[in-house]
Amino acid sequence: MSFLQPWMLLALPLVALPVIIHLINQRRFQTMPWAAMMFLLAANRMSRGYARLRQWLILLFRMLAIAGLLFVISRPLASGWLGATAGGGADATIVILDRSPSMQQIGTGSNSSKLDTARRQLSDALATLGTSRLVLIDSGDSSARELESIEAISDATDTGPAGNTADLAGMLKTAYDYVKANRVGRADVWIVSDLRESDWESGSGRWDALRDNFASLPQTTKFHLLAYSEPTAQNRSIRVTNVRRQQQGDTTNLLVSLSLSGDENNTAEGEFPLQFEIEGARSETTIALTGGSAEIKDHPIPIDSQLVRGWGRVSIPADTNPADNDAYFVFAEPAPRKTILVSDDPETSRPLLLAAQISPDPNVAATAETVNRDQLATIPWEEVALLVWQGDLPSAAEQKPIDAFVQAGGQVLFFPPKIIGSQQAYGLSWQPWISDDKGAEVSNWRGDEDLLANTISGASLPVGKLKIHKYAGLKGEYTPLASLDEQHPLLVRANRFTNDPAGNRDTTSLSGPPGIYFCTTTPNPGDSTLARDGVVLYVAIQRAILRGSEALGDTRSLDAGASEAVDWRAVSVNEDAISSQYGIQPGIYETSQKLLAINRSKAEDSATLVSDQKLESLFQGLDFSRVDDQAGSLRSLVNEIWRLFLIIMIVAMIVEAALCLPQKRTANEGAATP
């Protein structure tokens, strides 16, 4: 049990006041032996036991009444939820709110989502506990802002559902920066999340630094986790994987490829309805489910031959999570797929050119050409989708046009030179070559996203069959996509857009992380089997080209939160979306140059949770408490129980008054003696 006014407990010694008064009254009269009264005293001892018991009971209930009054004033909280750990007195209360799509799951037998339940419960709890300063850090933009009232948590429109994946580590870093910058005394940090691994990234090295930073603060910081980790039930999600326009004679079709997936408990088979909406015109069809999921490739939808650019949406029937029931897409004439290759080794450049020139789509031409380093200024960057660079890393002057190219959405793939230099680019630098006569194998790779992701059917690329005989070391900060061992990566994505450790550069036009990749070996037969086993090399290059070409066209598909919504006009969005948050709300938007489709990220389709053991390790050494609940719950996080003590006080006073009543005299006792 804890108290909202614990200082009132200092008055608990007043409980002994009735005993003290009783002892003082006892001292008012002195007992004197008197022979004439000895007989009466001896006769009175027969009824003395009951009288003494009554006196003790009167003292007890008087003490109980005073104790009840003190407990009422102290405002006790019931233990069992957060009553044992939370309480008033914090200088600042920081709320970290996960608004990701998975938080929109609706509870069983309820119309409330996890997010709605969390906002209501948290508002009620903070209204009970009280706070002098309330700070909100939500997953929409991960910035800290002070709220004027507690009700804003549940009532404000900008704390509602969002389509972007949360970054819990980044939000906690913002909380740490706020506590440190504002010199907050005691801070209570309330974390609201459903513990999805995609939001927490529990394996990230940022957690170790965060834990050390909070532990080193001189201020007291308490962490309270409100976990809504209830698994999904009977839920399916829809995602569009590809869209292209096809014209054959007088017929024009829109070919839509999509995937429909269900949770592990939803394996029903049979016909399943789909609804397509193209520029406001709707049509319906059915697909066959196998094991609760389905894949459709190039489903034809007739469109007007004059419709060159447009938008669409695929919808499935309502289920337990409305956030993954719609998938938006845009279409237009395919953008050019042009690759520029800068190389100092003709034998290495040959397989790279070949992989870039063969288009996977016969209706879209792909071109590739080789240029020298001194010709960078003459490259028509607005027509290029991919830059392949094999040789010494670009100098500062050479990097300027590449920076602009990447910022516009272009992709860059670096391969090491024959002779390693000291040049650095994008926070990375090549290290000396390492030879392995037996041929090193890839120990692990990212099959869930990026260049080496699994195919649409779920089959993995044959990355594990590659043999790497020579590879260069790599120094700097990066995200590994394929690794030979813990110290030596094969393919990485650069974390920074610049060499500046702070990364202070405008990247608002970037779709997610910069498309800058480093491969530590080359397709030269003496270095690896990338050219001989060409599937991995071809797929990786074509995926990079496709990403770059999407940035060149009149349309673009982005993950929610990947770009800042500057001068966006809503075309088809949820009616609750506000203009300041268009960038994190799924839908169709239009700018002066492009038509944009915003969807939840692919990581949101994974229902993997952070394990209890891993969660404990993330907050090891910190003052951490956890409460589990579910969507639609009507329970309160914090319960005041002062009414119970008020009842106890009233009962004690009534019993004490009853005990103080004089005994009734019988008729014989009241008669006069003869």
XYZ file of C-alpha atoms in Angstrom:
674
model
C 0.000 0.000 0.000
C 1.189 3.528 -0.804
C -0.214 6.971 -0.086
C -0.801 10.147 -2.044
C -0.219 12.213 1.136
C 2.369 10.083 2.942
C 3.548 12.961 5.137
C 0.266 12.704 7.068
C 1.474 9.344 8.400
C 3.873 11.296 10.601
C 0.841 11.958 12.810
C 0.323 8.242 13.516
C 1.687 8.609 17.107
C -1.560 10.468 17.827
C -3.200 7.042 17.831
C -1.814 6.626 21.368
C -3.613 9.773 22.564
C -6.556 7.891 24.225
C -4.094 5.740 26.180
C -2.177 8.814 27.330
C -5.391 10.533 28.456
C -6.445 7.377 30.297
C -3.123 7.187 32.144
C -3.364 10.854 33.098
C -6.842 10.278 34.524
C -5.515 7.337 36.520
C -2.936 9.622 38.114
C -5.580 12.162 39.250
C -6.679 9.975 42.273
C -4.426 8.369 44.867
C -5.449 5.025 46.364
C -5.516 4.923 50.207
C -6.052 1.671 52.200
C -9.250 1.956 54.354
C -10.325 -0.975 56.453
C -14.032 -0.096 56.251
C -13.966 -0.310 52.457
C -11.964 -3.553 52.158
C -15.126 -5.647 52.330
C -16.784 -3.650 49.514
C -13.680 -3.864 47.310
C -13.502 -7.604 47.819
C -17.162 -7.929 46.818
C -16.625 -5.722 43.727
C -13.801 -7.912 42.380
C -16.428 -10.424 41.236
C -17.605 -8.022 38.439
C -14.286 -6.289 37.809
C -13.274 -8.463 34.822
C -16.118 -7.253 32.587
C -15.558 -3.612 33.528
C -11.851 -3.824 32.690
C -12.582 -5.518 29.339
C -15.027 -2.761 28.461
C -12.447 -0.097 29.285
C -9.851 -1.772 27.080
C -12.339 -2.054 24.224
C -13.237 1.618 24.562
C -9.534 2.537 24.358
C -9.044 0.236 21.370
C -11.905 1.681 19.329
C -10.901 5.248 20.159
C -7.411 4.503 18.859
C -8.904 2.805 15.790
C -11.075 5.857 15.039
C -8.048 8.186 15.159
C -5.999 5.802 12.982
C -8.848 5.608 10.455
C -9.014 9.400 10.264
C -5.270 9.668 9.629
C -5.397 7.018 6.904
C -8.322 8.785 5.214
C -6.377 12.051 5.090
C -3.274 10.220 3.756
C -5.285 8.938 0.716
C -4.066 5.334 0.526
C -3.772 3.459 -2.778
C -4.606 -0.198 -3.188
C -1.648 -2.436 -3.959
C -1.751 -4.964 -6.766
C -1.546 -2.571 -9.706
C 0.721 0.417 -9.513
C -0.245 1.428 -6.009
C 2.914 -0.094 -4.603
C 5.257 1.784 -6.939
C 3.575 4.930 -8.220
C 2.533 7.882 -6.205
C 2.420 11.626 -6.094
C 5.373 13.896 -5.618
C 7.081 13.503 -9.021
C 8.505 16.711 -10.458
C 7.616 15.531 -13.949
C 5.540 12.725 -15.394
C 6.697 11.583 -18.835
C 4.304 9.495 -20.918
C 5.798 7.425 -23.749
C 2.846 6.475 -25.945
C 3.018 3.752 -28.600
C 0.535 4.679 -31.357
C 1.670 2.077 -33.881
C -0.872 0.074 -35.954
C -0.660 -2.973 -33.677
C -2.000 -0.844 -30.796
C -5.293 -0.544 -32.688
C -6.192 -4.165 -31.942
C -9.709 -4.392 -30.482
C -10.305 -6.424 -27.347
C -12.512 -9.487 -27.189
C -16.111 -8.524 -26.465
C -15.280 -4.832 -26.577
C -15.220 -1.922 -29.005
C -12.127 -0.364 -27.420
C -8.664 -0.800 -28.860
C -5.456 -1.226 -26.902
C -4.623 2.417 -27.557
C -8.036 3.701 -26.444
C -7.917 1.570 -23.300
C -4.398 2.721 -22.485
C -5.232 6.400 -22.940
C -8.290 6.148 -20.703
C -6.575 4.122 -17.977
C -3.526 6.352 -17.968
C -5.600 9.542 -17.793
C -7.570 8.178 -14.839
C -4.406 7.041 -13.052
C -2.615 10.367 -13.494
C -5.735 12.273 -12.432
C -5.664 10.265 -9.194
C -1.927 10.519 -8.606
C -1.577 14.114 -9.734
C 1.427 15.660 -11.439
C 2.990 19.095 -11.522
C 4.335 18.721 -15.072
C 3.056 16.346 -17.754
C 5.236 15.572 -20.788
C 4.111 13.463 -23.751
C 6.437 11.626 -26.122
C 4.370 9.766 -28.702
C 5.511 7.526 -31.531
C 4.201 9.953 -34.144
C 7.299 12.148 -34.128
C 9.092 11.037 -30.915
C 9.426 14.634 -29.739
C 8.733 15.815 -26.186
C 5.921 18.294 -25.559
C 4.288 19.478 -22.363
C 0.533 19.036 -21.995
C -1.656 21.596 -20.270
C -4.046 19.015 -18.863
C -4.167 15.307 -18.150
C -7.338 14.990 -20.244
C -5.303 15.793 -23.375
C -3.869 12.268 -23.292
C -7.254 10.726 -24.017
C -9.025 13.593 -25.778
C -6.433 15.143 -28.099
C -6.688 14.158 -31.764
C -2.925 13.927 -32.123
C -2.688 11.071 -29.607
C -4.925 8.776 -31.643
C -3.975 5.932 -33.997
C -0.996 6.310 -36.324
C 0.429 4.191 -39.120
C 4.151 4.362 -38.407
C 6.196 1.885 -36.407
C 7.186 3.108 -32.953
C 10.802 3.546 -31.889
C 10.768 2.871 -28.146
C 14.527 3.232 -27.764
C 14.472 6.581 -29.538
C 11.537 7.784 -27.431
C 13.328 6.829 -24.208
C 16.392 8.696 -25.471
C 14.165 11.761 -25.886
C 12.914 11.261 -22.314
C 16.493 11.071 -21.028
C 17.443 14.244 -22.895
C 14.412 16.040 -21.429
C 15.173 14.968 -17.854
C 18.799 15.972 -18.200
C 18.202 19.282 -19.980
C 15.450 20.427 -17.598
C 17.181 19.131 -14.451
C 14.064 17.321 -13.336
C 14.216 16.139 -9.719
C 12.127 13.000 -9.600
C 10.646 11.748 -12.874
C 8.012 9.082 -13.436
C 8.217 7.554 -16.919
C 5.062 5.725 -18.020
C 5.592 3.496 -21.071
C 2.480 2.383 -22.957
C 3.132 -0.388 -25.489
C 2.060 -3.808 -26.723
C 5.681 -5.084 -26.617
C 6.010 -5.745 -30.359
C 9.618 -6.509 -31.244
C 9.344 -4.274 -34.310
C 8.727 -1.301 -31.993
C 11.301 -2.184 -29.327
C 14.207 -3.637 -31.356
C 15.425 -5.242 -28.152
C 18.635 -6.425 -29.790
C 19.766 -2.897 -30.609
C 22.914 -1.624 -28.928
C 21.089 1.593 -28.030
C 19.494 -0.078 -25.002
C 22.819 -0.569 -23.222
C 23.637 3.114 -23.634
C 20.154 4.136 -22.475
C 20.355 1.975 -19.362
C 23.744 3.419 -18.448
C 22.563 6.984 -19.081
C 19.520 6.705 -16.811
C 21.534 4.912 -14.121
C 24.082 7.743 -14.091
C 21.485 10.470 -13.527
C 21.616 12.040 -10.050
C 17.818 12.354 -10.183
C 15.441 9.544 -9.287
C 13.681 8.070 -12.322
C 10.961 5.436 -12.054
C 9.713 3.428 -15.016
C 6.163 2.056 -15.167
C 5.317 -0.177 -18.135
C 1.673 -0.611 -19.131
C 1.865 -3.713 -21.319
C -0.997 -4.695 -23.611
C 0.593 -7.823 -25.028
C -2.633 -9.739 -25.648
C -2.067 -11.768 -28.858
C -4.142 -11.146 -31.943
C -7.105 -13.416 -32.556
C -8.821 -14.022 -35.882
C -6.955 -11.192 -37.570
C -5.769 -10.883 -41.165
C -3.662 -8.233 -42.858
C -3.499 -7.151 -46.491
C -0.472 -5.761 -48.337
C 0.060 -4.757 -51.972
C 3.392 -6.062 -53.242
C 3.404 -4.739 -56.806
C 1.290 -2.678 -59.190
C 1.810 -2.065 -62.883
C -0.217 -0.771 -65.772
C -0.519 -3.003 -68.842
C -1.959 -2.105 -72.224
C -2.690 -4.799 -74.818
C -4.467 -3.554 -77.894
C -7.611 -1.738 -76.863
C -7.577 -3.230 -73.353
C -5.869 -1.552 -70.438
C -5.502 -3.409 -67.159
C -4.015 -2.636 -63.826
C -2.106 -5.695 -62.609
C -2.124 -5.845 -58.820
C -0.059 -8.314 -56.786
C -0.867 -8.674 -53.108
C -0.432 -10.883 -50.075
C -3.019 -11.764 -47.449
C -1.724 -13.185 -44.185
C -3.380 -14.294 -40.965
C -2.198 -14.884 -37.429
C -1.047 -18.331 -36.359
C -4.477 -19.178 -34.938
C -6.335 -18.100 -38.056
C -5.835 -20.963 -40.516
C -9.315 -21.151 -42.027
C -9.590 -22.092 -45.688
C -12.151 -21.211 -48.330
C -13.261 -18.172 -50.283
C -12.374 -14.755 -48.908
C -13.773 -11.418 -50.185
C -11.635 -8.509 -51.376
C -12.701 -5.022 -52.355
C -10.745 -2.941 -54.868
C -11.114 0.801 -55.245
C -9.554 2.545 -58.248
C -9.933 6.323 -58.341
C -13.142 5.998 -56.299
C -14.676 3.197 -58.410
C -15.170 0.002 -56.409
C -15.295 -3.654 -57.368
C -15.252 -6.918 -55.453
C -13.738 -10.337 -55.946
C -12.928 -13.443 -53.923
C -9.711 -15.374 -53.421
C -8.986 -18.863 -52.142
C -7.310 -19.132 -48.746
C -4.731 -21.807 -48.033
C -3.767 -22.171 -44.399
C -5.327 -18.816 -43.627
C -3.202 -16.868 -46.141
C -3.072 -16.190 -49.870
C -0.818 -14.711 -52.546
C -2.098 -13.100 -55.732
C 0.142 -12.103 -58.610
C -0.950 -9.728 -61.367
C -4.670 -9.695 -60.645
C -6.155 -7.767 -63.627
C -8.457 -4.815 -63.027
C -9.800 -3.103 -66.186
C -9.235 0.661 -66.257
C -9.769 3.467 -68.724
C -7.017 3.635 -71.330
C -6.737 7.380 -70.683
C -5.948 6.775 -67.002
C -2.145 6.939 -66.997
C -1.618 7.936 -63.380
C -3.880 7.163 -60.434
C -4.403 5.568 -57.042
C -6.190 2.617 -55.527
C -6.955 0.715 -52.364
C -7.488 -2.934 -51.454
C -9.696 -3.684 -48.437
C -10.683 -6.780 -46.477
C -13.643 -7.246 -44.089
C -13.400 -5.792 -40.593
C -11.643 -7.906 -37.969
C -9.870 -7.395 -34.651
C -7.405 -4.831 -36.022
C -8.698 -2.235 -38.493
C -5.201 -0.813 -39.034
C -4.148 -3.613 -41.406
C -7.405 -4.007 -43.343
C -6.503 -1.490 -46.069
C -3.549 -1.245 -48.419
C -3.062 1.823 -50.617
C -1.176 1.981 -53.909
C -0.403 4.353 -56.763
C 0.426 3.676 -60.391
C 1.851 5.507 -63.385
C 4.010 4.928 -66.420
C 7.131 3.048 -65.270
C 10.119 5.266 -64.561
C 13.420 4.614 -66.348
C 15.689 2.027 -64.766
C 19.120 3.411 -65.432
C 22.303 2.373 -63.637
C 25.622 4.211 -63.595
C 28.746 2.173 -62.813
C 32.011 3.693 -61.616
C 34.740 1.022 -61.529
C 38.506 0.658 -61.651
C 38.369 -3.051 -62.558
C 36.810 -4.181 -65.892
C 36.635 -7.813 -64.753
C 34.590 -6.777 -61.733
C 32.349 -4.357 -63.608
C 31.257 -6.897 -66.255
C 28.907 -8.991 -64.045
C 27.632 -5.822 -62.369
C 26.664 -4.311 -65.721
C 25.010 -7.555 -66.792
C 22.944 -7.775 -63.601
C 21.783 -4.167 -64.034
C 20.894 -4.436 -67.747
C 18.542 -7.444 -67.535
C 15.127 -6.167 -66.491
C 12.847 -8.553 -64.571
C 9.879 -6.909 -66.288
C 9.822 -7.326 -70.086
C 7.656 -4.214 -70.369
C 10.260 -1.981 -68.703
C 13.644 -1.357 -70.281
C 16.783 -1.282 -68.146
C 20.040 0.382 -69.134
C 23.501 0.589 -67.589
C 26.689 2.395 -68.519
C 30.186 2.838 -67.146
C 31.670 6.286 -66.464
C 34.923 7.585 -65.035
C 35.161 9.378 -61.714
C 35.899 12.693 -63.426
C 32.601 12.471 -65.359
C 30.310 12.711 -62.325
C 29.362 16.300 -63.156
C 28.023 15.239 -66.578
C 25.719 12.484 -65.277
C 21.971 13.235 -65.680
C 21.176 12.301 -62.085
C 17.443 12.904 -62.551
C 17.391 9.838 -64.848
C 19.507 7.509 -62.676
C 18.038 4.945 -60.289
C 21.228 3.245 -59.027
C 24.879 4.211 -58.721
C 27.307 1.284 -58.399
C 30.722 2.414 -57.176
C 33.679 0.010 -57.236
C 36.928 1.664 -56.245
C 38.262 4.182 -53.746
C 35.475 5.898 -51.841
C 34.476 9.307 -53.244
C 36.231 12.428 -52.040
C 34.370 15.295 -50.413
C 33.944 17.045 -53.775
C 32.797 13.856 -55.505
C 30.380 13.131 -52.696
C 28.347 16.327 -53.176
C 26.392 15.232 -56.290
C 25.996 11.759 -54.761
C 24.509 13.328 -51.622
C 21.901 15.158 -53.685
C 21.189 11.953 -55.609
C 20.633 9.937 -52.418
C 18.540 12.664 -50.849
C 16.242 12.559 -53.875
C 15.710 8.827 -53.335
C 18.514 7.346 -55.425
C 20.390 4.230 -54.342
C 24.163 3.694 -54.069
C 26.030 0.393 -53.806
C 29.754 0.493 -52.930
C 32.255 -2.305 -53.628
C 35.847 -2.287 -52.299
C 38.816 -1.293 -54.506
C 41.793 -3.522 -55.287
C 44.047 -1.358 -53.132
C 42.463 -0.085 -49.929
C 42.821 3.647 -49.333
C 42.163 5.885 -46.333
C 39.136 7.691 -47.745
C 35.912 7.768 -45.678
C 32.322 8.190 -46.882
C 29.011 8.179 -45.010
C 30.705 7.291 -41.748
C 32.403 4.169 -43.177
C 35.858 3.309 -44.461
C 37.412 0.228 -46.060
C 39.936 -1.847 -44.103
C 42.619 -4.259 -45.424
C 41.597 -7.311 -47.441
C 41.177 -10.684 -45.712
C 41.725 -13.976 -47.560
C 40.003 -17.291 -46.902
C 41.222 -20.125 -49.130
C 38.394 -22.463 -48.104
C 35.784 -19.819 -48.788
C 33.854 -18.155 -45.980
C 30.104 -18.669 -45.864
C 27.377 -16.256 -44.870
C 26.340 -17.093 -41.313
C 23.211 -14.922 -41.150
C 21.320 -12.363 -43.191
C 18.173 -10.251 -43.006
C 15.435 -12.134 -44.794
C 12.619 -9.941 -43.512
C 13.480 -6.699 -45.298
C 15.798 -4.775 -47.598
C 17.874 -6.079 -50.511
C 18.096 -9.704 -49.331
C 14.489 -10.105 -48.206
C 12.609 -13.302 -48.952
C 10.573 -13.570 -52.126
C 6.840 -12.873 -52.250
C 6.156 -16.583 -51.785
C 8.281 -16.583 -48.628
C 11.251 -18.473 -50.104
C 14.654 -17.220 -48.996
C 17.438 -16.216 -51.360
C 20.367 -18.673 -51.655
C 22.657 -16.362 -49.700
C 23.994 -19.237 -47.600
C 25.409 -20.969 -50.698
C 27.826 -18.140 -51.491
C 31.572 -18.666 -51.038
C 33.648 -15.620 -50.132
C 37.387 -16.068 -50.752
C 38.451 -12.445 -50.267
C 36.676 -9.657 -48.446
C 37.588 -6.220 -47.144
C 37.134 -5.039 -43.596
C 34.684 -2.257 -42.840
C 34.927 0.344 -40.087
C 32.166 2.648 -38.897
C 28.485 2.631 -37.978
C 26.204 0.487 -40.104
C 23.250 -1.894 -40.097
C 24.340 -5.404 -41.154
C 22.182 -7.103 -43.770
C 24.435 -10.153 -44.229
C 27.410 -11.251 -42.114
C 30.214 -13.786 -42.426
C 30.733 -13.738 -38.662
C 30.229 -11.329 -35.773
C 33.151 -9.099 -36.793
C 32.972 -9.255 -40.585
C 29.877 -8.205 -42.552
C 29.204 -8.989 -46.201
C 26.481 -6.444 -46.957
C 25.549 -3.429 -44.808
C 23.433 -0.312 -44.995
C 24.988 2.965 -43.875
C 23.352 4.504 -40.819
C 24.425 8.068 -41.490
C 23.823 10.319 -44.439
C 27.046 12.244 -43.782
C 30.470 11.789 -42.227
C 29.382 14.138 -39.448
C 28.767 11.964 -36.317
C 25.748 14.108 -35.486
C 24.353 13.519 -38.940
C 23.206 17.143 -39.199
C 21.820 17.160 -42.713
C 18.325 17.646 -44.089
C 17.036 14.211 -45.032
C 13.309 14.916 -44.961
C 12.891 13.688 -48.540
C 14.431 10.316 -47.786
C 12.138 7.291 -47.628
C 13.406 5.671 -44.470
C 17.137 5.089 -43.993
C 19.469 6.377 -46.737
C 19.770 3.943 -49.648
C 23.547 3.628 -49.223
C 24.932 0.076 -49.194
C 28.420 -1.398 -48.827
C 29.362 -4.889 -50.050
C 32.705 -6.076 -48.666
C 33.577 -8.367 -51.595
C 33.302 -8.127 -55.384
C 31.845 -10.387 -58.102
C 35.382 -11.056 -59.359
C 35.740 -14.887 -59.577
C 38.844 -14.704 -57.407
C 36.969 -12.870 -54.653
C 33.601 -14.643 -54.448
C 30.958 -16.709 -56.212
C 28.617 -13.732 -56.563
C 28.933 -13.862 -60.353
C 28.818 -17.658 -60.691
C 25.860 -18.017 -58.302
C 24.289 -14.898 -59.734
C 20.828 -15.027 -58.179
C 21.743 -13.078 -55.041
C 23.687 -10.403 -56.931
C 20.963 -9.997 -59.556
C 18.113 -9.749 -57.039
C 19.973 -7.282 -54.808
C 20.846 -4.985 -57.711
C 17.369 -5.128 -59.246
C 15.747 -4.341 -55.903
C 18.035 -1.345 -55.485
C 17.188 -0.216 -59.035
C 13.476 -0.579 -58.352
C 13.735 1.546 -55.217
C 15.660 4.223 -57.032
C 13.289 4.249 -60.003
C 10.300 4.720 -57.701
C 11.832 8.010 -56.609
C 12.098 9.145 -60.236
C 8.487 8.552 -61.251
C 5.341 10.597 -60.772
C 4.185 8.269 -58.002
C 5.825 6.921 -54.903
C 4.988 4.416 -52.178
C 6.319 5.224 -48.712
C 6.132 3.753 -45.253
C 4.263 5.865 -42.738
C 6.664 8.178 -40.943
C 9.349 7.896 -43.618
C 8.909 11.413 -44.938
C 7.772 14.744 -43.584
C 4.380 15.853 -44.889
C 5.224 19.186 -46.495
C 2.422 20.712 -48.581
C 0.588 17.402 -48.870
C -3.030 17.365 -49.975
C -5.193 14.460 -48.854
C -6.827 12.456 -51.641
C -8.104 9.405 -49.751
C -7.446 9.154 -46.009
C -9.187 8.308 -42.780
C -11.650 11.042 -41.859
C -9.995 11.440 -38.438
C -6.578 12.281 -39.926
C -5.355 15.823 -39.291
C -3.159 17.666 -41.783
C -0.235 18.068 -39.390
C 0.072 14.275 -39.181
C -0.469 13.230 -42.791
C 3.030 11.749 -42.888
C 2.114 9.072 -40.326
C -1.441 8.372 -41.494
C -1.970 5.699 -44.193
C -3.711 6.989 -47.291
C -3.241 8.686 -50.648
C -1.701 12.162 -50.812
C -0.709 14.527 -53.571
C 2.085 17.064 -53.789
C 2.945 19.484 -56.540
C 5.087 16.794 -58.180
C 4.021 13.329 -57.027
C 1.122 11.124 -56.030
C 1.993 9.322 -52.788
C 0.721 6.117 -51.197
C 1.413 5.832 -47.455
C 1.134 2.435 -45.747
C 2.224 0.810 -42.513
C 5.711 -0.694 -42.651
C 6.216 -4.378 -43.390
C 7.600 -4.874 -39.880
C 4.103 -4.238 -38.504
C 2.916 -7.559 -39.944
C 5.144 -9.456 -37.509
C 3.462 -10.349 -34.207
C 6.719 -11.261 -32.426
C 6.846 -9.931 -28.852
C 9.748 -8.992 -26.612
C 10.242 -11.860 -24.165
C 9.821 -11.275 -20.426
C 13.465 -12.160 -19.789
C 14.673 -9.757 -22.462
C 12.444 -6.995 -21.141
C 13.836 -7.394 -17.629
C 17.368 -7.182 -18.998
C 16.590 -3.921 -20.826
C 15.721 -2.225 -17.512
C 18.148 -4.118 -15.305
C 19.416 -1.923 -12.479
C 16.631 0.660 -12.920
C 13.512 1.244 -10.813
C 11.101 -0.647 -13.075
C 7.567 -1.995 -12.610
C 5.210 -3.643 -15.052
C 1.438 -3.958 -15.321
C -0.265 -6.243 -17.858
C -3.748 -5.551 -19.145
C -5.792 -6.046 -22.295
C -7.859 -4.012 -24.721
C -11.308 -3.108 -23.459
C -10.427 -3.581 -19.796
C -12.525 -1.536 -17.371
C -10.112 -1.877 -14.473
C -8.308 1.086 -12.985
C -4.549 1.172 -12.756
C -4.647 2.953 -9.405
C -7.449 2.643 -6.797
C -7.915 4.957 -3.812
C -9.276 3.104 -0.781
C -9.738 5.983 1.682
C -13.492 5.249 1.775
C -12.744 1.893 3.391
C -10.852 3.614 6.201
C -13.636 6.187 6.556
C -16.107 3.358 7.127
C -13.734 1.779 9.651
C -13.493 5.095 11.511
C -17.285 5.543 11.633
C -17.839 1.964 12.829
C -15.164 2.413 15.507
C -16.811 5.603 16.770
C -20.253 3.957 16.910
C -18.937 0.920 18.804
C -17.001 3.167 21.202
C -20.131 5.212 21.885
C -22.147 2.056 22.518
C -19.566 0.796 24.999
C -19.655 4.100 26.878
C -23.413 3.913 27.494
C -24.213 3.265 31.219
C -25.687 -0.090 32.175
C -29.415 -0.266 32.850
C -30.334 -0.662 36.531
C -32.790 -3.376 37.502
C -35.820 -2.647 39.729
C -34.232 -4.412 42.719
C -31.006 -2.412 42.353
C -32.918 0.852 42.321
C -35.140 0.115 45.405
C -34.356 1.763 48.750
C -32.960 -0.452 51.507
C -35.068 -0.759 54.744
